[in-house]
Amino acid sequence: MNVLSLFDGMSCGQLALERAGIQVENYFAAEIDKYAIKVTQANFPETVQLGDVTAIDPDSLPDIDLLIGGSPCQGFSFAGKQLNFDDPRSKLFWEYVRLLKALKPKYFLLENVKMKKESMDVITEALGVEPIFINSNLVSAQNRQRYYWTNIPVDKLPDDKGIVLADILEDGHVDRDKSHCIDANYFKGGNLKSYFEKHRRQLVFSKDGMCHVGDAGISDKYAYVNRVYHPSGKGPSLVASDGGHLQPKVSKGTTEYRKLTPTECERLQTVPEGYTDHVSNTQRYKMLGNGWTVDVVSHIFQGLVKQNAVSAA
């Protein structure tokens, strides 16, 4: 199988193909982030890097059996300004369409975030298939809601593995079963306000404790920390921005908290531990936040195996 991956990032696509047991003859990757490329080449040195997706000449490639990609989502995401196709990053979706039409692969897969219906309808019309909605919380401890447009037959959702956030922690306690979605800005860290009020940037608490009302501007709603933080539960969805290994603990009143570690974020994305440790922690968080939940995509690729459309690795 010849595979072309657009916006390849750290090559979660190769991890998913490998996990599904699919043999790949050539894997071509379009990516411009030097740190993501470094991680890819460290783990999959045979990857053929093509650079900028806009510069790819389809005539220079062999027959492509599978086209995959997750075009930049910042313009679509409800967490952003929702410029949709007016955002230059989201316009790169049309590069995916250009190469899909030119290469005519037998199978394709496009992943993207939850978005306004009108934007989703544009993508659906361009690709000619209805999207499949899958929340990564079925296979990991992260709430990560994504749409997948594909002509690979998918007969059911992944089985719920019952993984909770407490299962993937290196230490500490959490107040929920599933993490908030991890994104590319997680490296910037979080605070109690962003966590409780904006439901972003998952925190881990080092011990039970009571926040004193008024401490550091903390409102009454944070005074229940002692009651809700306990040694069981799951975390929020992973985004691309965190840093550090065992994170510094910040104290608010008697409550200490930290960010997720890079290893914990790898676990949330079902990426092998240590896969991203070839770059700084900041870059690790960014690419993990931008990446795919590997077990979800591997589940989709199992449709190729069931059809006997590929050779087993």
C-alpha positions as protocol buffer text, in pm:
chain_id: "A"
residue {
  index: 1
  type: MET
  ca { x: 0 y: 0 z: 0 }
}
residue {
  index: 2
  type: ASN
  ca { x: 122 y: 348 z: -91 }
}
residue {
  index: 3
  type: VAL
  ca { x: 4 y: 611 z: 155 }
}
residue {
  index: 4
  type: LEU
  ca { x: 5 y: 990 z: 127 }
}
residue {
  index: 5
  type: SER
  ca { x: -47 y: 1176 z: 454 }
}
residue {
  index: 6
  type: LEU
  ca { x: -119 y: 1549 z: 432 }
}
residue {
  index: 7
  type: PHE
  ca { x: -55 y: 1769 z: 738 }
}
residue {
  index: 8
  type: ASP
  ca { x: 120 y: 1461 z: 875 }
}
residue {
  index: 9
  type: GLY
  ca { x: 242 y: 1616 z: 1201 }
}
residue {
  index: 10
  type: MET
  ca { x: 424 y: 1355 z: 1410 }
}
residue {
  index: 11
  type: SER
  ca { x: 280 y: 1076 z: 1191 }
}
residue {
  index: 12
  type: CYS
  ca { x: -1 y: 939 z: 1403 }
}
residue {
  index: 13
  type: GLY
  ca { x: -125 y: 793 z: 1074 }
}
residue {
  index: 14
  type: GLN
  ca { x: 171 y: 557 z: 1059 }
}
residue {
  index: 15
  type: LEU
  ca { x: 118 y: 456 z: 1420 }
}
residue {
  index: 16
  type: ALA
  ca { x: -247 y: 377 z: 1342 }
}
residue {
  index: 17
  type: LEU
  ca { x: -163 y: 176 z: 1031 }
}
residue {
  index: 18
  type: GLU
  ca { x: 99 y: -19 z: 1224 }
}
residue {
  index: 19
  type: ARG
  ca { x: -144 y: -82 z: 1510 }
}
residue {
  index: 20
  type: ALA
  ca { x: -407 y: -204 z: 1263 }
}
residue {
  index: 21
  type: GLY
  ca { x: -154 y: -450 z: 1120 }
}
residue {
  index: 22
  type: ILE
  ca { x: -145 y: -292 z: 775 }
}
residue {
  index: 23
  type: GLN
  ca { x: 168 y: -325 z: 565 }
}
residue {
  index: 24
  type: VAL
  ca { x: 286 y: 0 z: 404 }
}
residue {
  index: 25
  type: GLU
  ca { x: 521 y: -1 z: 107 }
}
residue {
  index: 26
  type: ASN
  ca { x: 574 y: 375 z: 83 }
}
residue {
  index: 27
  type: TYR
  ca { x: 458 y: 645 z: 323 }
}
residue {
  index: 28
  type: PHE
  ca { x: 474 y: 997 z: 185 }
}
residue {
  index: 29
  type: ALA
  ca { x: 428 y: 1284 z: 432 }
}
residue {
  index: 30
  type: ALA
  ca { x: 349 y: 1649 z: 372 }
}
residue {
  index: 31
  type: GLU
  ca { x: 462 y: 1846 z: 678 }
}
residue {
  index: 32
  type: ILE
  ca { x: 651 y: 2172 z: 742 }
}
residue {
  index: 33
  type: ASP
  ca { x: 697 y: 2170 z: 1121 }
}
residue {
  index: 34
  type: LYS
  ca { x: 1061 y: 2075 z: 1179 }
}
residue {
  index: 35
  type: TYR
  ca { x: 996 y: 1937 z: 1526 }
}
residue {
  index: 36
  type: ALA
  ca { x: 714 y: 1711 z: 1415 }
}
residue {
  index: 37
  type: ILE
  ca { x: 931 y: 1591 z: 1126 }
}
residue {
  index: 38
  type: LYS
  ca { x: 1214 y: 1515 z: 1369 }
}
residue {
  index: 39
  type: VAL
  ca { x: 984 y: 1295 z: 1579 }
}
residue {
  index: 40
  type: THR
  ca { x: 848 y: 1119 z: 1270 }
}
residue {
  index: 41
  type: GLN
  ca { x: 1192 y: 1041 z: 1130 }
}
residue {
  index: 42
  type: ALA
  ca { x: 1318 y: 919 z: 1468 }
}
residue {
  index: 43
  type: ASN
  ca { x: 1034 y: 666 z: 1483 }
}
residue {
  index: 44
  type: PHE
  ca { x: 977 y: 596 z: 1111 }
}
residue {
  index: 45
  type: PRO
  ca { x: 1306 y: 673 z: 932 }
}
residue {
  index: 46
  type: GLU
  ca { x: 1179 y: 541 z: 597 }
}
residue {
  index: 47
  type: THR
  ca { x: 915 y: 817 z: 576 }
}
residue {
  index: 48
  type: VAL
  ca { x: 942 y: 1020 z: 255 }
}
residue {
  index: 49
  type: GLN
  ca { x: 902 y: 1385 z: 355 }
}
residue {
  index: 50
  type: LEU
  ca { x: 753 y: 1606 z: 82 }
}
residue {
  index: 51
  type: GLY
  ca { x: 740 y: 1940 z: 263 }
}
residue {
  index: 52
  type: ASP
  ca { x: 473 y: 2202 z: 188 }
}
residue {
  index: 53
  type: VAL
  ca { x: 141 y: 2051 z: 82 }
}
residue {
  index: 54
  type: THR
  ca { x: 79 y: 2338 z: -162 }
}
residue {
  index: 55
  type: ALA
  ca { x: 393 y: 2245 z: -356 }
}
residue {
  index: 56
  type: ILE
  ca { x: 310 y: 1877 z: -412 }
}
residue {
  index: 57
  type: ASP
  ca { x: 293 y: 1778 z: -778 }
}
residue {
  index: 58
  type: PRO
  ca { x: 64 y: 1473 z: -803 }
}
residue {
  index: 59
  type: ASP
  ca { x: 242 y: 1362 z: -1120 }
}
residue {
  index: 60
  type: SER
  ca { x: 560 y: 1311 z: -918 }
}
residue {
  index: 61
  type: LEU
  ca { x: 399 y: 1041 z: -702 }
}
residue {
  index: 62
  type: PRO
  ca { x: 328 y: 673 z: -770 }
}
residue {
  index: 63
  type: ASP
  ca { x: -28 y: 541 z: -751 }
}
residue {
  index: 64
  type: ILE
  ca { x: -163 y: 626 z: -405 }
}
residue {
  index: 65
  type: ASP
  ca { x: -388 y: 370 z: -239 }
}
residue {
  index: 66
  type: LEU
  ca { x: -476 y: 570 z: 73 }
}
residue {
  index: 67
  type: LEU
  ca { x: -490 y: 949 z: 124 }
}
residue {
  index: 68
  type: ILE
  ca { x: -516 y: 1066 z: 485 }
}
residue {
  index: 69
  type: GLY
  ca { x: -497 y: 1395 z: 668 }
}
residue {
  index: 70
  type: GLY
  ca { x: -636 y: 1633 z: 926 }
}
residue {
  index: 71
  type: SER
  ca { x: -630 y: 1978 z: 771 }
}
residue {
  index: 72
  type: PRO
  ca { x: -562 y: 2265 z: 1016 }
}
residue {
  index: 73
  type: CYS
  ca { x: -869 y: 2319 z: 1229 }
}
residue {
  index: 74
  type: GLN
  ca { x: -812 y: 2660 z: 1389 }
}
residue {
  index: 75
  type: GLY
  ca { x: -1066 y: 2833 z: 1166 }
}
residue {
  index: 76
  type: PHE
  ca { x: -1334 y: 2576 z: 1242 }
}
residue {
  index: 77
  type: SER
  ca { x: -1283 y: 2513 z: 1613 }
}
residue {
  index: 78
  type: PHE
  ca { x: -1535 y: 2651 z: 1861 }
}
residue {
  index: 79
  type: ALA
  ca { x: -1233 y: 2732 z: 2079 }
}
residue {
  index: 80
  type: GLY
  ca { x: -1110 y: 2985 z: 1819 }
}
residue {
  index: 81
  type: LYS
  ca { x: -1253 y: 3282 z: 1632 }
}
residue {
  index: 82
  type: GLN
  ca { x: -1457 y: 3058 z: 1400 }
}
residue {
  index: 83
  type: LEU
  ca { x: -1340 y: 3227 z: 1080 }
}
residue {
  index: 84
  type: ASN
  ca { x: -1408 y: 2898 z: 904 }
}
residue {
  index: 85
  type: PHE
  ca { x: -1278 y: 2902 z: 544 }
}
residue {
  index: 86
  type: ASP
  ca { x: -1179 y: 3268 z: 583 }
}
residue {
  index: 87
  type: ASP
  ca { x: -895 y: 3149 z: 806 }
}
residue {
  index: 88
  type: PRO
  ca { x: -591 y: 3085 z: 580 }
}
residue {
  index: 89
  type: ARG
  ca { x: -504 y: 2771 z: 776 }
}
residue {
  index: 90
  type: SER
  ca { x: -847 y: 2618 z: 722 }
}
residue {
  index: 91
  type: LYS
  ca { x: -830 y: 2700 z: 351 }
}
residue {
  index: 92
  type: LEU
  ca { x: -566 y: 2428 z: 329 }
}
residue {
  index: 93
  type: PHE
  ca { x: -857 y: 2184 z: 323 }
}
residue {
  index: 94
  type: TRP
  ca { x: -880 y: 2262 z: -49 }
}
residue {
  index: 95
  type: GLU
  ca { x: -527 y: 2127 z: -95 }
}
residue {
  index: 96
  type: TYR
  ca { x: -658 y: 1797 z: 35 }
}
residue {
  index: 97
  type: VAL
  ca { x: -941 y: 1815 z: -217 }
}
residue {
  index: 98
  type: ARG
  ca { x: -699 y: 1905 z: -498 }
}
residue {
  index: 99
  type: LEU
  ca { x: -483 y: 1600 z: -434 }
}
residue {
  index: 100
  type: LEU
  ca { x: -780 y: 1372 z: -375 }
}
residue {
  index: 101
  type: LYS
  ca { x: -917 y: 1461 z: -720 }
}
residue {
  index: 102
  type: ALA
  ca { x: -579 y: 1437 z: -892 }
}
residue {
  index: 103
  type: LEU
  ca { x: -456 y: 1113 z: -734 }
}
residue {
  index: 104
  type: LYS
  ca { x: -788 y: 928 z: -715 }
}
residue {
  index: 105
  type: PRO
  ca { x: -684 y: 695 z: -430 }
}
residue {
  index: 106
  type: LYS
  ca { x: -902 y: 396 z: -361 }
}
residue {
  index: 107
  type: TYR
  ca { x: -948 y: 504 z: 2 }
}
residue {
  index: 108
  type: PHE
  ca { x: -931 y: 834 z: 188 }
}
residue {
  index: 109
  type: LEU
  ca { x: -971 y: 969 z: 540 }
}
residue {
  index: 110
  type: LEU
  ca { x: -1006 y: 1329 z: 660 }
}
residue {
  index: 111
  type: GLU
  ca { x: -1029 y: 1422 z: 1029 }
}
residue {
  index: 112
  type: ASN
  ca { x: -1144 y: 1751 z: 1179 }
}
residue {
  index: 113
  type: VAL
  ca { x: -1301 y: 1913 z: 1483 }
}
residue {
  index: 114
  type: LYS
  ca { x: -1661 y: 1986 z: 1572 }
}
residue {
  index: 115
  type: MET
  ca { x: -1764 y: 2292 z: 1375 }
}
residue {
  index: 116
  type: LYS
  ca { x: -2058 y: 2492 z: 1248 }
}
residue {
  index: 117
  type: LYS
  ca { x: -2298 y: 2292 z: 1037 }
}
residue {
  index: 118
  type: GLU
  ca { x: -2247 y: 2513 z: 730 }
}
residue {
  index: 119
  type: SER
  ca { x: -1872 y: 2444 z: 731 }
}
residue {
  index: 120
  type: MET
  ca { x: -1928 y: 2074 z: 785 }
}
residue {
  index: 121
  type: ASP
  ca { x: -2171 y: 2068 z: 493 }
}
residue {
  index: 122
  type: VAL
  ca { x: -1908 y: 2224 z: 264 }
}
residue {
  index: 123
  type: ILE
  ca { x: -1660 y: 1951 z: 353 }
}
residue {
  index: 124
  type: THR
  ca { x: -1921 y: 1678 z: 315 }
}
residue {
  index: 125
  type: GLU
  ca { x: -2021 y: 1801 z: -30 }
}
residue {
  index: 126
  type: ALA
  ca { x: -1659 y: 1830 z: -143 }
}
residue {
  index: 127
  type: LEU
  ca { x: -1571 y: 1476 z: -29 }
}
residue {
  index: 128
  type: GLY
  ca { x: -1898 y: 1307 z: -115 }
}
residue {
  index: 129
  type: VAL
  ca { x: -1935 y: 1116 z: 211 }
}
residue {
  index: 130
  type: GLU
  ca { x: -2107 y: 1183 z: 542 }
}
residue {
  index: 131
  type: PRO
  ca { x: -1876 y: 1216 z: 843 }
}
residue {
  index: 132
  type: ILE
  ca { x: -1855 y: 970 z: 1130 }
}
residue {
  index: 133
  type: PHE
  ca { x: -1856 y: 1126 z: 1478 }
}
residue {
  index: 134
  type: ILE
  ca { x: -1628 y: 959 z: 1734 }
}
residue {
  index: 135
  type: ASN
  ca { x: -1533 y: 1076 z: 2081 }
}
residue {
  index: 136
  type: SER
  ca { x: -1188 y: 955 z: 2182 }
}
residue {
  index: 137
  type: ASN
  ca { x: -1320 y: 889 z: 2532 }
}
residue {
  index: 138
  type: LEU
  ca { x: -1420 y: 543 z: 2411 }
}
residue {
  index: 139
  type: VAL
  ca { x: -1055 y: 439 z: 2382 }
}
residue {
  index: 140
  type: SER
  ca { x: -877 y: 680 z: 2615 }
}
residue {
  index: 141
  type: ALA
  ca { x: -923 y: 904 z: 2918 }
}
residue {
  index: 142
  type: GLN
  ca { x: -977 y: 1214 z: 2703 }
}
residue {
  index: 143
  type: ASN
  ca { x: -1291 y: 1382 z: 2576 }
}
residue {
  index: 144
  type: ARG
  ca { x: -1192 y: 1457 z: 2218 }
}
residue {
  index: 145
  type: GLN
  ca { x: -1485 y: 1494 z: 1980 }
}
residue {
  index: 146
  type: ARG
  ca { x: -1388 y: 1462 z: 1614 }
}
residue {
  index: 147
  type: TYR
  ca { x: -1545 y: 1404 z: 1274 }
}
residue {
  index: 148
  type: TYR
  ca { x: -1400 y: 1156 z: 1024 }
}
residue {
  index: 149
  type: TRP
  ca { x: -1489 y: 1169 z: 655 }
}
residue {
  index: 150
  type: THR
  ca { x: -1391 y: 841 z: 490 }
}
residue {
  index: 151
  type: ASN
  ca { x: -1495 y: 585 z: 231 }
}
residue {
  index: 152
  type: ILE
  ca { x: -1339 y: 308 z: 440 }
}
residue {
  index: 153
  type: PRO
  ca { x: -1625 y: 89 z: 565 }
}
residue {
  index: 154
  type: VAL
  ca { x: -1676 y: 143 z: 939 }
}
residue {
  index: 155
  type: ASP
  ca { x: -1955 y: -75 z: 1075 }
}
residue {
  index: 156
  type: LYS
  ca { x: -1950 y: 35 z: 1438 }
}
residue {
  index: 157
  type: LEU
  ca { x: -1789 y: 269 z: 1691 }
}
residue {
  index: 158
  type: PRO
  ca { x: -1486 y: 152 z: 1890 }
}
residue {
  index: 159
  type: ASP
  ca { x: -1564 y: -49 z: 2200 }
}
residue {
  index: 160
  type: ASP
  ca { x: -1554 y: 149 z: 2523 }
}
residue {
  index: 161
  type: LYS
  ca { x: -1233 y: 45 z: 2701 }
}
residue {
  index: 162
  type: GLY
  ca { x: -1345 y: 203 z: 3027 }
}
residue {
  index: 163
  type: ILE
  ca { x: -1020 y: 397 z: 3074 }
}
residue {
  index: 164
  type: VAL
  ca { x: -1044 y: 684 z: 3322 }
}
residue {
  index: 165
  type: LEU
  ca { x: -810 y: 976 z: 3379 }
}
residue {
  index: 166
  type: ALA
  ca { x: -683 y: 834 z: 3705 }
}
residue {
  index: 167
  type: ASP
  ca { x: -555 y: 532 z: 3509 }
}
residue {
  index: 168
  type: ILE
  ca { x: -303 y: 737 z: 3311 }
}
residue {
  index: 169
  type: LEU
  ca { x: -167 y: 969 z: 3583 }
}
residue {
  index: 170
  type: GLU
  ca { x: 191 y: 947 z: 3701 }
}
residue {
  index: 171
  type: ASP
  ca { x: 79 y: 1090 z: 4035 }
}
residue {
  index: 172
  type: GLY
  ca { x: -194 y: 1305 z: 4185 }
}
residue {
  index: 173
  type: HIS
  ca { x: -573 y: 1313 z: 4183 }
}
residue {
  index: 174
  type: VAL
  ca { x: -843 y: 1439 z: 3946 }
}
residue {
  index: 175
  type: ASP
  ca { x: -1207 y: 1536 z: 3978 }
}
residue {
  index: 176
  type: ARG
  ca { x: -1341 y: 1369 z: 3663 }
}
residue {
  index: 177
  type: ASP
  ca { x: -1336 y: 1047 z: 3466 }
}
residue {
  index: 178
  type: LYS
  ca { x: -1226 y: 1205 z: 3136 }
}
residue {
  index: 179
  type: SER
  ca { x: -982 y: 1484 z: 3058 }
}
residue {
  index: 180
  type: HIS
  ca { x: -1067 y: 1804 z: 2879 }
}
residue {
  index: 181
  type: CYS
  ca { x: -946 y: 1799 z: 2520 }
}
residue {
  index: 182
  type: ILE
  ca { x: -571 y: 1860 z: 2492 }
}
residue {
  index: 183
  type: ASP
  ca { x: -481 y: 2122 z: 2229 }
}
residue {
  index: 184
  type: ALA
  ca { x: -169 y: 2287 z: 2090 }
}
residue {
  index: 185
  type: ASN
  ca { x: -172 y: 2559 z: 2356 }
}
residue {
  index: 186
  type: TYR
  ca { x: -159 y: 2333 z: 2657 }
}
residue {
  index: 187
  type: PHE
  ca { x: 209 y: 2414 z: 2712 }
}
residue {
  index: 188
  type: LYS
  ca { x: 98 y: 2759 z: 2829 }
}
residue {
  index: 189
  type: GLY
  ca { x: -43 y: 2600 z: 3140 }
}
residue {
  index: 190
  type: GLY
  ca { x: -372 y: 2650 z: 3315 }
}
residue {
  index: 191
  type: ASN
  ca { x: -527 y: 2787 z: 3631 }
}
residue {
  index: 192
  type: LEU
  ca { x: -834 y: 2721 z: 3840 }
}
residue {
  index: 193
  type: LYS
  ca { x: -1038 y: 2983 z: 3655 }
}
residue {
  index: 194
  type: SER
  ca { x: -966 y: 2841 z: 3308 }
}
residue {
  index: 195
  type: TYR
  ca { x: -1024 y: 2489 z: 3436 }
}
residue {
  index: 196
  type: PHE
  ca { x: -1349 y: 2538 z: 3626 }
}
residue {
  index: 197
  type: GLU
  ca { x: -1509 y: 2818 z: 3426 }
}
residue {
  index: 198
  type: LYS
  ca { x: -1381 y: 2759 z: 3072 }
}
residue {
  index: 199
  type: HIS
  ca { x: -1349 y: 2379 z: 3101 }
}
residue {
  index: 200
  type: ARG
  ca { x: -1007 y: 2386 z: 2938 }
}
residue {
  index: 201
  type: ARG
  ca { x: -649 y: 2288 z: 3017 }
}
residue {
  index: 202
  type: GLN
  ca { x: -680 y: 1987 z: 3238 }
}
residue {
  index: 203
  type: LEU
  ca { x: -526 y: 2013 z: 3582 }
}
residue {
  index: 204
  type: VAL
  ca { x: -401 y: 1743 z: 3818 }
}
residue {
  index: 205
  type: PHE
  ca { x: -423 y: 1797 z: 4192 }
}
residue {
  index: 206
  type: SER
  ca { x: -146 y: 1674 z: 4416 }
}
residue {
  index: 207
  type: LYS
  ca { x: -357 y: 1641 z: 4727 }
}
residue {
  index: 208
  type: ASP
  ca { x: -704 y: 1701 z: 4862 }
}
residue {
  index: 209
  type: GLY
  ca { x: -744 y: 2051 z: 4994 }
}
residue {
  index: 210
  type: MET
  ca { x: -984 y: 2335 z: 5050 }
}
residue {
  index: 211
  type: CYS
  ca { x: -944 y: 2658 z: 4855 }
}
residue {
  index: 212
  type: HIS
  ca { x: -1013 y: 2954 z: 5078 }
}
residue {
  index: 213
  type: VAL
  ca { x: -1274 y: 3181 z: 4927 }
}
residue {
  index: 214
  type: GLY
  ca { x: -1105 y: 3496 z: 4805 }
}
residue {
  index: 215
  type: ASP
  ca { x: -758 y: 3344 z: 4773 }
}
residue {
  index: 216
  type: ALA
  ca { x: -594 y: 3477 z: 4456 }
}
residue {
  index: 217
  type: GLY
  ca { x: -932 y: 3592 z: 4331 }
}
residue {
  index: 218
  type: ILE
  ca { x: -1082 y: 3245 z: 4350 }
}
residue {
  index: 219
  type: SER
  ca { x: -1460 y: 3256 z: 4368 }
}
residue {
  index: 220
  type: ASP
  ca { x: -1697 y: 3054 z: 4586 }
}
residue {
  index: 221
  type: LYS
  ca { x: -1729 y: 2780 z: 4323 }
}
residue {
  index: 222
  type: TYR
  ca { x: -1371 y: 2670 z: 4390 }
}
residue {
  index: 223
  type: ALA
  ca { x: -1431 y: 2621 z: 4760 }
}
residue {
  index: 224
  type: TYR
  ca { x: -1553 y: 2264 z: 4704 }
}
residue {
  index: 225
  type: VAL
  ca { x: -1215 y: 2130 z: 4592 }
}
residue {
  index: 226
  type: ASN
  ca { x: -1177 y: 1917 z: 4905 }
}
residue {
  index: 227
  type: ARG
  ca { x: -1505 y: 1743 z: 4829 }
}
residue {
  index: 228
  type: VAL
  ca { x: -1460 y: 1668 z: 4460 }
}
residue {
  index: 229
  type: TYR
  ca { x: -1090 y: 1592 z: 4410 }
}
residue {
  index: 230
  type: HIS
  ca { x: -1037 y: 1227 z: 4483 }
}
residue {
  index: 231
  type: PRO
  ca { x: -812 y: 947 z: 4356 }
}
residue {
  index: 232
  type: SER
  ca { x: -1047 y: 830 z: 4080 }
}
residue {
  index: 233
  type: GLY
  ca { x: -1164 y: 990 z: 3760 }
}
residue {
  index: 234
  type: LYS
  ca { x: -1073 y: 1088 z: 3398 }
}
residue {
  index: 235
  type: GLY
  ca { x: -928 y: 1403 z: 3231 }
}
residue {
  index: 236
  type: PRO
  ca { x: -1010 y: 1665 z: 2962 }
}
residue {
  index: 237
  type: SER
  ca { x: -917 y: 1651 z: 2593 }
}
residue {
  index: 238
  type: LEU
  ca { x: -554 y: 1700 z: 2495 }
}
residue {
  index: 239
  type: VAL
  ca { x: -449 y: 2006 z: 2298 }
}
residue {
  index: 240
  type: ALA
  ca { x: -109 y: 2107 z: 2166 }
}
residue {
  index: 241
  type: SER
  ca { x: 46 y: 2309 z: 2447 }
}
residue {
  index: 242
  type: ASP
  ca { x: 210 y: 2193 z: 2769 }
}
residue {
  index: 243
  type: GLY
  ca { x: 562 y: 2156 z: 2898 }
}
residue {
  index: 244
  type: GLY
  ca { x: 762 y: 1981 z: 3161 }
}
residue {
  index: 245
  type: HIS
  ca { x: 785 y: 1630 z: 3298 }
}
residue {
  index: 246
  type: LEU
  ca { x: 673 y: 1622 z: 3658 }
}
residue {
  index: 247
  type: GLN
  ca { x: 513 y: 1964 z: 3645 }
}
residue {
  index: 248
  type: PRO
  ca { x: 574 y: 2236 z: 3904 }
}
residue {
  index: 249
  type: LYS
  ca { x: 294 y: 2242 z: 4158 }
}
residue {
  index: 250
  type: VAL
  ca { x: 109 y: 2568 z: 4212 }
}
residue {
  index: 251
  type: SER
  ca { x: -63 y: 2631 z: 4544 }
}
residue {
  index: 252
  type: LYS
  ca { x: -394 y: 2813 z: 4578 }
}
residue {
  index: 253
  type: GLY
  ca { x: -501 y: 2813 z: 4941 }
}
residue {
  index: 254
  type: THR
  ca { x: -426 y: 2456 z: 5046 }
}
residue {
  index: 255
  type: THR
  ca { x: -477 y: 2307 z: 4699 }
}
residue {
  index: 256
  type: GLU
  ca { x: -174 y: 2222 z: 4485 }
}
residue {
  index: 257
  type: TYR
  ca { x: -215 y: 2154 z: 4116 }
}
residue {
  index: 258
  type: ARG
  ca { x: -8 y: 2096 z: 3804 }
}
residue {
  index: 259
  type: LYS
  ca { x: -39 y: 2039 z: 3431 }
}
residue {
  index: 260
  type: LEU
  ca { x: -44 y: 1696 z: 3276 }
}
residue {
  index: 261
  type: THR
  ca { x: 302 y: 1564 z: 3196 }
}
residue {
  index: 262
  type: PRO
  ca { x: 409 y: 1486 z: 2837 }
}
residue {
  index: 263
  type: THR
  ca { x: 388 y: 1115 z: 2916 }
}
residue {
  index: 264
  type: GLU
  ca { x: 33 y: 1155 z: 3045 }
}
residue {
  index: 265
  type: CYS
  ca { x: -57 y: 1340 z: 2726 }
}
residue {
  index: 266
  type: GLU
  ca { x: 91 y: 1059 z: 2518 }
}
residue {
  index: 267
  type: ARG
  ca { x: -131 y: 819 z: 2709 }
}
residue {
  index: 268
  type: LEU
  ca { x: -437 y: 1038 z: 2644 }
}
residue {
  index: 269
  type: GLN
  ca { x: -364 y: 1023 z: 2270 }
}
residue {
  index: 270
  type: THR
  ca { x: -287 y: 648 z: 2288 }
}
residue {
  index: 271
  type: VAL
  ca { x: 62 y: 724 z: 2156 }
}
residue {
  index: 272
  type: PRO
  ca { x: 346 y: 497 z: 2273 }
}
residue {
  index: 273
  type: GLU
  ca { x: 522 y: 633 z: 2579 }
}
residue {
  index: 274
  type: GLY
  ca { x: 840 y: 815 z: 2483 }
}
residue {
  index: 275
  type: TYR
  ca { x: 737 y: 850 z: 2117 }
}
residue {
  index: 276
  type: THR
  ca { x: 773 y: 1231 z: 2130 }
}
residue {
  index: 277
  type: ASP
  ca { x: 1074 y: 1259 z: 2361 }
}
residue {
  index: 278
  type: HIS
  ca { x: 1309 y: 1364 z: 2079 }
}
residue {
  index: 279
  type: VAL
  ca { x: 1215 y: 1732 z: 2117 }
}
residue {
  index: 280
  type: SER
  ca { x: 1149 y: 1982 z: 2396 }
}
residue {
  index: 281
  type: ASN
  ca { x: 848 y: 1943 z: 2622 }
}
residue {
  index: 282
  type: THR
  ca { x: 686 y: 2251 z: 2470 }
}
residue {
  index: 283
  type: GLN
  ca { x: 705 y: 2097 z: 2122 }
}
residue {
  index: 284
  type: ARG
  ca { x: 587 y: 1762 z: 2255 }
}
residue {
  index: 285
  type: TYR
  ca { x: 271 y: 1921 z: 2393 }
}
residue {
  index: 286
  type: LYS
  ca { x: 206 y: 2111 z: 2072 }
}
residue {
  index: 287
  type: MET
  ca { x: 227 y: 1808 z: 1845 }
}
residue {
  index: 288
  type: LEU
  ca { x: 33 y: 1586 z: 2084 }
}
residue {
  index: 289
  type: GLY
  ca { x: -242 y: 1848 z: 2100 }
}
residue {
  index: 290
  type: ASN
  ca { x: -248 y: 1869 z: 1721 }
}
residue {
  index: 291
  type: GLY
  ca { x: -232 y: 1494 z: 1672 }
}
residue {
  index: 292
  type: TRP
  ca { x: -480 y: 1212 z: 1635 }
}
residue {
  index: 293
  type: THR
  ca { x: -596 y: 967 z: 1897 }
}
residue {
  index: 294
  type: VAL
  ca { x: -417 y: 668 z: 1746 }
}
residue {
  index: 295
  type: ASP
  ca { x: -658 y: 398 z: 1863 }
}
residue {
  index: 296
  type: VAL
  ca { x: -954 y: 577 z: 1702 }
}
residue {
  index: 297
  type: VAL
  ca { x: -785 y: 598 z: 1362 }
}
residue {
  index: 298
  type: SER
  ca { x: -657 y: 241 z: 1394 }
}
residue {
  index: 299
  type: HIS
  ca { x: -1017 y: 132 z: 1450 }
}
residue {
  index: 300
  type: ILE
  ca { x: -1117 y: 301 z: 1123 }
}
residue {
  index: 301
  type: PHE
  ca { x: -826 y: 139 z: 938 }
}
residue {
  index: 302
  type: GLN
  ca { x: -947 y: -201 z: 1056 }
}
residue {
  index: 303
  type: GLY
  ca { x: -1215 y: -160 z: 790 }
}
residue {
  index: 304
  type: LEU
  ca { x: -944 y: -206 z: 529 }
}
residue {
  index: 305
  type: VAL
  ca { x: -832 y: -529 z: 691 }
}
residue {
  index: 306
  type: LYS
  ca { x: -1187 y: -664 z: 709 }
}
residue {
  index: 307
  type: GLN
  ca { x: -1230 y: -595 z: 338 }
}
residue {
  index: 308
  type: ASN
  ca { x: -903 y: -776 z: 261 }
}
residue {
  index: 309
  type: ALA
  ca { x: -810 y: -453 z: 86 }
}
residue {
  index: 310
  type: VAL
  ca { x: -456 y: -455 z: 224 }
}
residue {
  index: 311
  type: SER
  ca { x: -176 y: -695 z: 305 }
}
residue {
  index: 312
  type: ALA
  ca { x: -121 y: -766 z: 672 }
}
residue {
  index: 313
  type: ALA
  ca { x: 209 y: -648 z: 816 }
}
